[in-house]
mmCIF file of C-alpha atoms in Angstrom:
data_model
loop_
_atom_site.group_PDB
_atom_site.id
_atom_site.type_symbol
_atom_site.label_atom_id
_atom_site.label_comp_id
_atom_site.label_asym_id
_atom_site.label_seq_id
_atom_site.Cartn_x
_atom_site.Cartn_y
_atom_site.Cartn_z
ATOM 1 C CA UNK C 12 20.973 20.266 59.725
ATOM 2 C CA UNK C 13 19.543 23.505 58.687
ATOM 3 C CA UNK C 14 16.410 23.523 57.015
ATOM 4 C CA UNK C 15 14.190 26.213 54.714
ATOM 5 C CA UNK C 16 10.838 25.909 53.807
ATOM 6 C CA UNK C 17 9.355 26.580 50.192
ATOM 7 C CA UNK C 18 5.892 27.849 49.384
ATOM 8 C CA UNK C 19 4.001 28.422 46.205
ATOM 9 C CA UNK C 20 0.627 30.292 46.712
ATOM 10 C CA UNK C 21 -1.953 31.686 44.715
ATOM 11 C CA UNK C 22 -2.610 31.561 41.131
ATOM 12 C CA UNK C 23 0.228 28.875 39.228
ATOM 13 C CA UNK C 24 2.729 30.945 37.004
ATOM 14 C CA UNK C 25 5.031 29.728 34.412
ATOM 15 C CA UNK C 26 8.192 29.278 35.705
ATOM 16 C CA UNK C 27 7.073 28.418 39.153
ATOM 17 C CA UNK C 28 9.175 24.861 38.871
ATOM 18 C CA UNK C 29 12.239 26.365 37.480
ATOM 19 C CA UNK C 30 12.409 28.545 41.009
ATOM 20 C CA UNK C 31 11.710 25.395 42.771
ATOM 21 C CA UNK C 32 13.959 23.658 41.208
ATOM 22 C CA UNK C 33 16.948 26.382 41.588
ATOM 23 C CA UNK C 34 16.044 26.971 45.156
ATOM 24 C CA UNK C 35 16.431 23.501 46.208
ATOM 25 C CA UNK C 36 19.712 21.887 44.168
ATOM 26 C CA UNK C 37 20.873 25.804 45.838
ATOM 27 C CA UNK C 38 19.843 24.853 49.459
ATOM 28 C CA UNK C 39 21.474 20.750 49.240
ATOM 29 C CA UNK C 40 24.983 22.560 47.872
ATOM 30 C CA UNK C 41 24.988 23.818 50.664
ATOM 31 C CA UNK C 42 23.803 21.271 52.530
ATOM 32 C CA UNK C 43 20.368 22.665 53.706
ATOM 33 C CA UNK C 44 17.212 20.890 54.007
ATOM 34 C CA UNK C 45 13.979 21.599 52.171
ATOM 35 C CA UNK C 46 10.519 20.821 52.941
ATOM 36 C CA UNK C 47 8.434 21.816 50.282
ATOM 37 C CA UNK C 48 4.685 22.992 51.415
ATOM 38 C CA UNK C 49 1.959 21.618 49.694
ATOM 39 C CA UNK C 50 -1.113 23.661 48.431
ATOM 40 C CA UNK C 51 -0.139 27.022 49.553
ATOM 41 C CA UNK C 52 -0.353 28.331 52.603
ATOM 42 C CA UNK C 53 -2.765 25.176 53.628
ATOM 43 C CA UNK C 54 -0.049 23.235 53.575
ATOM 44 C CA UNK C 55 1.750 25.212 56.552
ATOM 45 C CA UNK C 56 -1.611 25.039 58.244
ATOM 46 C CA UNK C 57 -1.688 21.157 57.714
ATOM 47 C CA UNK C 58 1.761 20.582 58.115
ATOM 48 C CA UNK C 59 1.511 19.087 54.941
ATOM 49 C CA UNK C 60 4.978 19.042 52.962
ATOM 50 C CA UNK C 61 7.635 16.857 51.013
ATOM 51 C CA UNK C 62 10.960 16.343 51.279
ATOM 52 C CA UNK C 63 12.837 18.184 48.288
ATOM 53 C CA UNK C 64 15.859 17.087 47.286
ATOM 54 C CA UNK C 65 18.135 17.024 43.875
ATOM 55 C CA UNK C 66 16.307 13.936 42.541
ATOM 56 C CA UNK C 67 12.529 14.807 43.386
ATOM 57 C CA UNK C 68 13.127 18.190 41.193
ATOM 58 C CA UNK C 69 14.529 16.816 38.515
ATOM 59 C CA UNK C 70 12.458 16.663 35.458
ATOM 60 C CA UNK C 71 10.265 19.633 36.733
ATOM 61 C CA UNK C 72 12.094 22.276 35.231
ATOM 62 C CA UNK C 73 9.732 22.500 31.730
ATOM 63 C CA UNK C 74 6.577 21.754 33.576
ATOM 64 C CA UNK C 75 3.891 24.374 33.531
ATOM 65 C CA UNK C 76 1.589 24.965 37.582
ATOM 66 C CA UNK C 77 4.070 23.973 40.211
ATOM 67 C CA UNK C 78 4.553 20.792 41.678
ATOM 68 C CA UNK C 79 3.966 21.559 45.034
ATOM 69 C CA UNK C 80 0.249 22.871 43.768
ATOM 70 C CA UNK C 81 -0.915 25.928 44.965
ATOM 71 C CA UNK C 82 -4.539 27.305 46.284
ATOM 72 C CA UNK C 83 -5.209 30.301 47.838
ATOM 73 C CA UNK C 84 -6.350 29.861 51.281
ATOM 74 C CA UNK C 85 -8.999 31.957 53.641
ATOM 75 C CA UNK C 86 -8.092 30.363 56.496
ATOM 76 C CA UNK C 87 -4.624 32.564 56.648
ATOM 77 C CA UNK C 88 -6.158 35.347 56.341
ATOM 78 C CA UNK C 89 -7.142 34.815 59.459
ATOM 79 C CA UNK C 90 -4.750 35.915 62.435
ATOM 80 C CA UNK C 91 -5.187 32.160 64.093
ATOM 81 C CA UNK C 92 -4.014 31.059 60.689
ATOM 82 C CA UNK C 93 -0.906 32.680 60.664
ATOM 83 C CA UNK C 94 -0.724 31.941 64.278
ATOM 84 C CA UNK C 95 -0.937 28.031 62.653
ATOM 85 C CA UNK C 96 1.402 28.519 59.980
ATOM 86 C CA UNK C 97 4.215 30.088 62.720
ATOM 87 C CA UNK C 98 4.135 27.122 64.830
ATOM 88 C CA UNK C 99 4.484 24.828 61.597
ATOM 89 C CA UNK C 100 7.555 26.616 60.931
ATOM 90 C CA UNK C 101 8.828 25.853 64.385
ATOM 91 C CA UNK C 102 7.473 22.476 65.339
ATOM 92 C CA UNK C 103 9.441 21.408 61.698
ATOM 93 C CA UNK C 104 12.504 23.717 62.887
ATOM 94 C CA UNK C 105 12.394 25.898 59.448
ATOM 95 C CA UNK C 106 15.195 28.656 59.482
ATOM 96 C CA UNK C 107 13.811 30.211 56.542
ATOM 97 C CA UNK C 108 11.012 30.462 54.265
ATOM 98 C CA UNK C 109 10.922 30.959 50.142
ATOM 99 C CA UNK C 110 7.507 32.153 48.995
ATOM 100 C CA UNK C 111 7.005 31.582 45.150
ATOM 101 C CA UNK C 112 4.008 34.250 44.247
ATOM 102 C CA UNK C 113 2.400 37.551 43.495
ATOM 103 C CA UNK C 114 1.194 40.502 45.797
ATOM 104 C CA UNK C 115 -1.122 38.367 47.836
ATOM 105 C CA UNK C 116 1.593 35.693 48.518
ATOM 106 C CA UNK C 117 3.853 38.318 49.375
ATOM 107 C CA UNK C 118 1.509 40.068 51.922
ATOM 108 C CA UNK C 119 0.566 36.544 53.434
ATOM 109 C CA UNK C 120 4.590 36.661 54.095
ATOM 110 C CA UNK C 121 4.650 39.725 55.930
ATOM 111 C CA UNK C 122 1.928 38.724 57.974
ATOM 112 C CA UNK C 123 3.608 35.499 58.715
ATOM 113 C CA UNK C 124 6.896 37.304 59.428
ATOM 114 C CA UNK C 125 5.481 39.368 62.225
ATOM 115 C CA UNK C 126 4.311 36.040 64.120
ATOM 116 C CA UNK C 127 7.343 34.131 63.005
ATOM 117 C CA UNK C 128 11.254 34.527 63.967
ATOM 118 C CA UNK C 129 11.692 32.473 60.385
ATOM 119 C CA UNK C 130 13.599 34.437 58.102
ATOM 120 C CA UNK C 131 11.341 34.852 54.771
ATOM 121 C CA UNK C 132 12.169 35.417 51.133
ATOM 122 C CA UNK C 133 10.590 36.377 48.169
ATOM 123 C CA UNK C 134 10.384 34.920 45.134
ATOM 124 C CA UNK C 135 7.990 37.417 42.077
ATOM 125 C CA UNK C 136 6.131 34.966 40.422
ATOM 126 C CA UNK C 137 3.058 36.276 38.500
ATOM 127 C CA UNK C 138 1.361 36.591 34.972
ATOM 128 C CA UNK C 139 0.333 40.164 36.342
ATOM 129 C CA UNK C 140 3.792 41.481 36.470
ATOM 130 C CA UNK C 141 2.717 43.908 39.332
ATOM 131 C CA UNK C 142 5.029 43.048 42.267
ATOM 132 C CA UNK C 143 6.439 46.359 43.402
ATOM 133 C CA UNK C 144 10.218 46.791 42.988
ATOM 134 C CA UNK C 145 10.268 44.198 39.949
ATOM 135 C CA UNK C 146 11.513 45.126 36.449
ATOM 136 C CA UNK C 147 9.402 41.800 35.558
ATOM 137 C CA UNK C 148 8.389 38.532 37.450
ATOM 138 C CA UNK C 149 8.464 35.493 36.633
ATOM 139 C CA UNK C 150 5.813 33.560 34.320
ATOM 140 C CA UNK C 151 5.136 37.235 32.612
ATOM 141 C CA UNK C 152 7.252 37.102 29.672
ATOM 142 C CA UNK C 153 6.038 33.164 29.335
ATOM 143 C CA UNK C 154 1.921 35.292 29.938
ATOM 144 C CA UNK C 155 2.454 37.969 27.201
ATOM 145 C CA UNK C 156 4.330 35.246 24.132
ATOM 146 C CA UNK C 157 1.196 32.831 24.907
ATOM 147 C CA UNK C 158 -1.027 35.521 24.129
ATOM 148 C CA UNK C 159 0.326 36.799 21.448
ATOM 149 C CA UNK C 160 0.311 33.605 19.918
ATOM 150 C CA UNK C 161 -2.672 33.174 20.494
ATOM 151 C CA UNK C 162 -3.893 36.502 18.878
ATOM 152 C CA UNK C 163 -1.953 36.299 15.762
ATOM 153 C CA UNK C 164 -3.637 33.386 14.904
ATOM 154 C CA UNK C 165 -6.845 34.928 15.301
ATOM 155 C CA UNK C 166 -6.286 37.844 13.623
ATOM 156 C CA UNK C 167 -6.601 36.282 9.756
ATOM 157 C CA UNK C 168 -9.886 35.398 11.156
ATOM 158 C CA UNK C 169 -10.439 38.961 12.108
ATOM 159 C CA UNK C 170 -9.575 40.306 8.490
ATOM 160 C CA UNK C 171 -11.340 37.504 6.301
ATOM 161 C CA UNK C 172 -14.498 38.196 8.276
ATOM 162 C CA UNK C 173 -13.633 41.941 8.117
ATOM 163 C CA UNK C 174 -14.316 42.158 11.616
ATOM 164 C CA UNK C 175 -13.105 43.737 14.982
ATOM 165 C CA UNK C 176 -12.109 41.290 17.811
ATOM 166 C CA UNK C 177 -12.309 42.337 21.541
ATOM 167 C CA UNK C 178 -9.226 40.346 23.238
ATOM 168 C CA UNK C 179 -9.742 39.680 26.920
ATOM 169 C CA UNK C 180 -5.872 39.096 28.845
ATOM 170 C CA UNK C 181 -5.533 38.033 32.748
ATOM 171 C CA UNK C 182 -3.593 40.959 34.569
ATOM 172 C CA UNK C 183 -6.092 41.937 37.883
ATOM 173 C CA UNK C 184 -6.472 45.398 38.826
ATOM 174 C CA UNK C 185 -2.866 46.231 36.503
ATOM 175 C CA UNK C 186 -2.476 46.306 32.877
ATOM 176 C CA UNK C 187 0.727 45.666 32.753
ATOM 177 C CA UNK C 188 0.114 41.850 30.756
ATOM 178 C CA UNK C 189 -2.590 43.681 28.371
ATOM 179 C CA UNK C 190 -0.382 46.783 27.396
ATOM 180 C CA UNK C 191 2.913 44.302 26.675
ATOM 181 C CA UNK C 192 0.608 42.199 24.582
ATOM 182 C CA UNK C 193 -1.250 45.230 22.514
ATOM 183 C CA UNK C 194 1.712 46.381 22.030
ATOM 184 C CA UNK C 195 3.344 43.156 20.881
ATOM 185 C CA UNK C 196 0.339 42.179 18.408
ATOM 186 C CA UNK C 197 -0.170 45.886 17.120
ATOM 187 C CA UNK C 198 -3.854 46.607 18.849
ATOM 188 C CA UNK C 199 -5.700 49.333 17.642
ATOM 189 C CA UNK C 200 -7.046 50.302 21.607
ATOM 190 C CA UNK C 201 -5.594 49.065 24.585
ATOM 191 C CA UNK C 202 -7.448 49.416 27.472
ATOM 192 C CA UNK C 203 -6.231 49.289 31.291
ATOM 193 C CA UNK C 204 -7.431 49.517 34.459
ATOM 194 C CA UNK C 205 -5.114 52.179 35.210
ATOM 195 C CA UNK C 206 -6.590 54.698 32.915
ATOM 196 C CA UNK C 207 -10.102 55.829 32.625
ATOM 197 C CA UNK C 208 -12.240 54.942 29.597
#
């Protein structure tokens, strides 16, 4: 039997279950086995997995993290940790690999690529929405509506107090989560790290 591998890593996105979920009830109809790595890229440094099938991803779908957890991990930075990782994905004869994540997940699978004959696929999962070649990954629509929740209910706050609120939003180096959510609420000044102050 045939068998992929599925990895979330980095920071948890909304949505993260749902590809899980897909990937595997996917991979059985077609009668492919899936190991599911635990904790990120530890997990292929651990060998550290489940067995995901039909019935262990049900349920999952409207859960918020991912159920495989996710860290990021030092260790694979390293080149002996990719090193690790490649054997993992041969001692456990994986044909291919799904990688759930953002930019740093995605370089982590380039690295691994380069050690590994593993096929590897990506999967854009991030509240930052700044995965090249994306119109918009996943967990950023699910980012910007929580926020802007969030904000409107502030705001009557803001006015009864006559004040001005300073709204902080997640995004990294890109602005892409903090310009879809001034925009959204109606902020007077947006600021991003792409333009200067």
């Amino acid at each position: 039997m045939k068998t992929i591998g599925v990895v979330t890593s980095g920071g948890d996105a909304p949505g993260m279950n749902a590809a899980i979920r897909a990937v595997t009830r996917i991979a059985h109809s077609r009668k492919l086995q899936v190991l599911g790595f635990e904790r990120g890229w530890d997990g292929l440094l651990t060998n550290t997995y489940k067995r995901l099938t039909p019935r262990t991803v049900g349920g999952i779908i409207q859960l918020g993290g991912t159920m495989l957890r996710t860290l990021r991990c030092p260790e694979f930075e390293k080149a002996e940790g990719v090193e690790l990782a490649a054997e993992t994905l041969e001692l456990n004869e994986v044909n291919g690999l799904v990688v759930i994540g953002g930019d740093g997940s995605f370089r982590g699978a380039l690295d691994l690529s380069r050690e590994s004959d593993t096929l590897m696929v990506g999967i854009p999962a991030t509240i930052d929405n700044d995965i090249f070649g994306t119109e918009e990954t996943i967990g950023f629509d699910t980012a910007v509506n929580t926020a802007v929740v969030a904000i409107d209910k502030i705001r009557d706050t803001a006015i009864s107090h006559e004040r001005v609120f300073i709204v902080e939003v997640m995004g990294r180096k890109r602005g892409f989560l903090a310009l879809e959510v001034g925009i959204s609420v109606g902020a007077e000044v947006i600021l991003i790290p792409e333009r200067e102050c």
